[in-house]
Amino acid sequence: MDLQSVASPTGFVIGALCGLVPLIIGIRRRTFGPGLLGFLACLFSGFACNVLGGLPMIVLAVAVVISYTYTDRDDPFLSRATIEEVDFEETFGAMITRRLATLGRSIRVGLRALVRNKAGFLGFLGLAFFFMLTIFGPMVIPYDGEPHYYDRRQEGAITLFQGPSAEFPLGLDWQGRDILSHIVHGGRALIVTAVEAGVLTSVIAVILGAIAALVGGLPDRLMNAVANFILTIPQFPLLVVLAGLISFKDRFFLALLLAVLDWPTLMRAVRAQVLSLRERDYVEAAYALDLGLPHIVLREVLPQMISYIVISTIFSIRGAMYAIVGLVFLGMVPFTEPDWGVMIFMGRSQGALFSASAASMLLSPVLAVALFQLSLVLFTRSLEEVFNPRLRAGL
Amino acid sequence: MDTLPKDVVLSVQDISISYLAHRGRTQAVNRVSFDLRKGETLALIGESGCGKSTLSLGIIRLLPKTGQIDQGKILYASRGGEVINLLDLNNRQLRDFRWAECAMVFQAALNSLNPVIRVRDMVYDTARAHGRTDREATRKRMLELFRRVRLDPDRVFNAYPHELSGGMRQRVLLAMGVLLDPQVVILDEPTTAVDILTQRTILEVLKELRESMGFSIVFISHDLSIAAEMADTVATMYAGEIVEIGPVNEVFYRARHAYTFGLLEAVPTLSSGAQDLISIPGSPPDLIEPPTGCKFHPRCPLATPRCAREVPPLVEEAPGHKVACFESAQVLAQSQRLAESQHSPAGL
Amino acid sequence: MEARPDIQVVDSQSAALWKTLRRALTGFTARTLLQGAITIWAVMTFTFILIRQMPSNPVQIEAERIVREEQLSYDEAYSRAAALFDFNPDQPIIEQYVEYLGRLVRLDLGQSITSAGTPVLDQILQYLPWTVFSVGLGLLISFTIGIFVGMAMAYWRGGILDNVVTAIASILFGIPNYIIALLIILILGVQLGLIDIANALGRVDPTLEPGFTPEYILSILQHALLPVFTYVAATVGGWILTMKSSTIATLGEEYVTAAHARGLSQWRVLTAYVGRNAMLPLVTRLAISIGFVVGGSVIIEDIYRYRGLGKFLVTAIVARDYTSMQGVFLVIAISVVFANILADVLYGALDPRVRVGGKER
Ligand SMILES: Nc1ncnc2c1ncn2[C@@H]1O[C@H](COP(=O)(O)OP(=O)(O)O)[C@@H](O)[C@H]1O
Ligand SMILES: [Mg+2]
């Protein structure tokens, strides 16, 4: 997983190449606007995340472009074809096109819903800002770990704090290093770890919840007992203990650990939902047909719960970031600079908390964390609208 | 000051009610008028969505915040003979009016009882809100009423709602409805969510209560046979309007509106059997952008171009029988044929 | 029976009250207690093993400190540290466990390792009240505010109050509590100088003589102000938003309209019909939060130098004071388990539907 990658010139080229696909399709289908937008979207995401961003964006962009002109020949309401003309044996290509068009339509509807909720859109903009900051920021502002003005420090001063100036918009930290560059570079590891933890939490919870509900019996009781157990131990103190036990040099372990402590709530919700779904005929049918656990989970359960799961994931991300910064704050995990949490820790231990001139050192990362978390929470409002058809209809 | 004929207790005059929604204004009730006499039972019939519940909520002034009464008057003659316009009442007066003068049993009756408190607490709440602070008197009266609706009084009085079955809850509401001896009782589809035996019980106790207490009833239903059994007067509503109103036998034997006739045709009877049922094609219209002219014309088998152009006025074509249909003569002929073939209206 | 109606009413009322209580307590059976005991034991055992797996041990940590401060050789420092504590790091863990368990059944939490001679129970009793006071007060305030404001917002939804408070609540809900604490110090304290931070830190003015004197109590309240305010600010948004959506859902219920139709006063409908039903989902959460009051908020107590149980726990962890750590975890587990039982009992008392044999509906 190359999530650590940042914007690069190669990515720009990859993005441009990827963008050609929706562009050409758009020109051929005479939908120039969407085609061009698709090109830009691919260019942008390829630029940001190389192949990892470019390729998925091709699919999304093509889907949206196609959805503008696609009419389903089999759709009884839209198609003018008589029943004899309709070929029900659709070819593979036709099926792909149909699926893409459906996807494209829901993306468009989703985007519209995203924009409609003001608070949610604000959250989206906030997240986009942090995304740009950590992905494109490093291209503009290189990491600066060198002390400045070391020679000019005041006589007897121990620290090199400096307030904001034209040269250093956010000032200098206690070692005389540029705070702005620390803010730009210090969020990535934190965000990536938090997102990893959130996604892992949901994956674990969904799988365990589905198993508990569908298999029942001993596994069900066992998992409930474990969930109960985890919910009884206070999370943060336990984390502090575990932080002493496990080396968190590799942040992925930290993410995994956070996920292991966080899954019970979602798992219970999934379990309850699956149990109620099981009563419904189509799931029973799928079960009777022996379509297998993965099929049932992926095709029947997930679509029903997607809104709940996504929002729960966001809250897990938020919780993970809370815990990581908290651990760093207490000095319980090894430091890797640059990092917002480390900035807060060092700022406090170097006395920036009580000195007005040094406030920027603390205030900058504190606001960064606060705004990121706030954006996450606000963004869930939009997600609710995107996923909730009743809200989407504007009723 | 408004006046009413001597025996009229409730007079709805030219009432329009609309809801504000995202998509626009829903004209849920459009210029509806009717009189309710003392002891009379008026049945409001019509498909769901035609504004029956809205009208009844409008009468007790309990519309949701998005709904409003745009015009008209609702006159009420109190026992003392004083005539008041319900739209002029302030909140305090409204609270006194509700239940003491006009009680209502809601459509979702099963959900009308607060799940976390006992039946008796709801009873005491109601009595106290109307100044009846003597709990023992209230209790006695309530127990007596429970007996009359064939409930085990003591058990029900002390029960939580979830301990009662659907039919029992419905009767609890009925009994609570007449606790304060109101002049008017509105029943919104009281028999829809219960099984057929419970339905019979409810209708019987309702008739007994009406007999002994003499209140007037607005009975909302989309079951025509029940309406025929209970009502003195029947009003057919379509798309927020009363399109036909008249004495029960007039309306059911000599229907003059194509919509009423359609409803009658759709009723299963013992003689006709299910295979002859003719349902009305299509569904009730969009009340945000209703059709022009007669709102029923898109679904009407007798519709003429004139129906799409002009709104038919509500005219009295027989004594007490008003109808808003340009083709009423044709409909009348058809319904007389139907009535002959079936011997009795609505299968009774 | 008919002859003495008033007595009968009173009788039936008190009898019903007893019945309610008894029914509410049916959730609180021997089985629940046993389950709770097993959970507590499991947590205790788990933490017992876990904390002894942490690298280093109290003797080593103390030895390192002696080496740093007194320039002794490590071996010398080690033997001195070992003599200092009544703790043998080489004793097999299973033996330690059996010993601990044996003392525990006699309700003896043992003695602190690093503060030799101090019973852990005394330590806990010294820190616990402060945490329970500050976090509990914060929870109480924010729950109360949340209930009333959330209900008011639902009632006048779409109005100015709703929009403004929703925005504020979302922001407060979105920001972590320690960030709020830092912002309070940074902005209100340092930048604007509104609060005298230096005098607001800690639990109480150390120069004052402890006792029930007005100055001492005032000082306690003053010092609790910042942490309590922070707890309230960090949690009130969540309560408000939950209560609002719960109330909106309840307002749409038929029984509320029906209550209005019966002519009930606005106040009565709002309390007994809307409020009581809307609060149901929040009560469980409240009870569960009460369980975690005891653990305190480690970071907030650290920032405000408010020496409560959370801060004590971190200190114990850093010093690898096994018995103290163990004691704190045990106390937290007990309080969480009891809070869960409390949640069940409370819910049963408020919602008659769950009382019947614990089954839904
Ligand atoms: N709270 C509401 N907000 C907006 N529209 C409503 C509301 N309640 C009912 N309506 C609309 O008003 C019309 C009449 O509804 P209703 O009075 O419930 O009909 P009925 O009781 O005859 O089934 C329907 O079109 C319905 O969609
Ligand atoms: Mg209705």
mmCIF file of C-alpha atoms in Angstrom, chain C residues 36 72 128 174 237 310:
data_model
loop_
_atom_site.group_PDB
_atom_site.id
_atom_site.type_symbol
_atom_site.label_atom_id
_atom_site.label_comp_id
_atom_site.label_asym_id
_atom_site.label_seq_id
_atom_site.Cartn_x
_atom_site.Cartn_y
_atom_site.Cartn_z
ATOM 1 C CA GLY C 36 -20.948 -9.035 36.314
ATOM 2 C CA LEU C 72 25.951 4.562 41.060
ATOM 3 C CA LEU C 128 -11.209 8.810 43.338
ATOM 4 C CA GLY C 174 -16.401 17.676 16.627
ATOM 5 C CA GLY C 237 -22.878 18.813 21.840
ATOM 6 C CA GLY C 310 -6.776 9.131 35.621
#
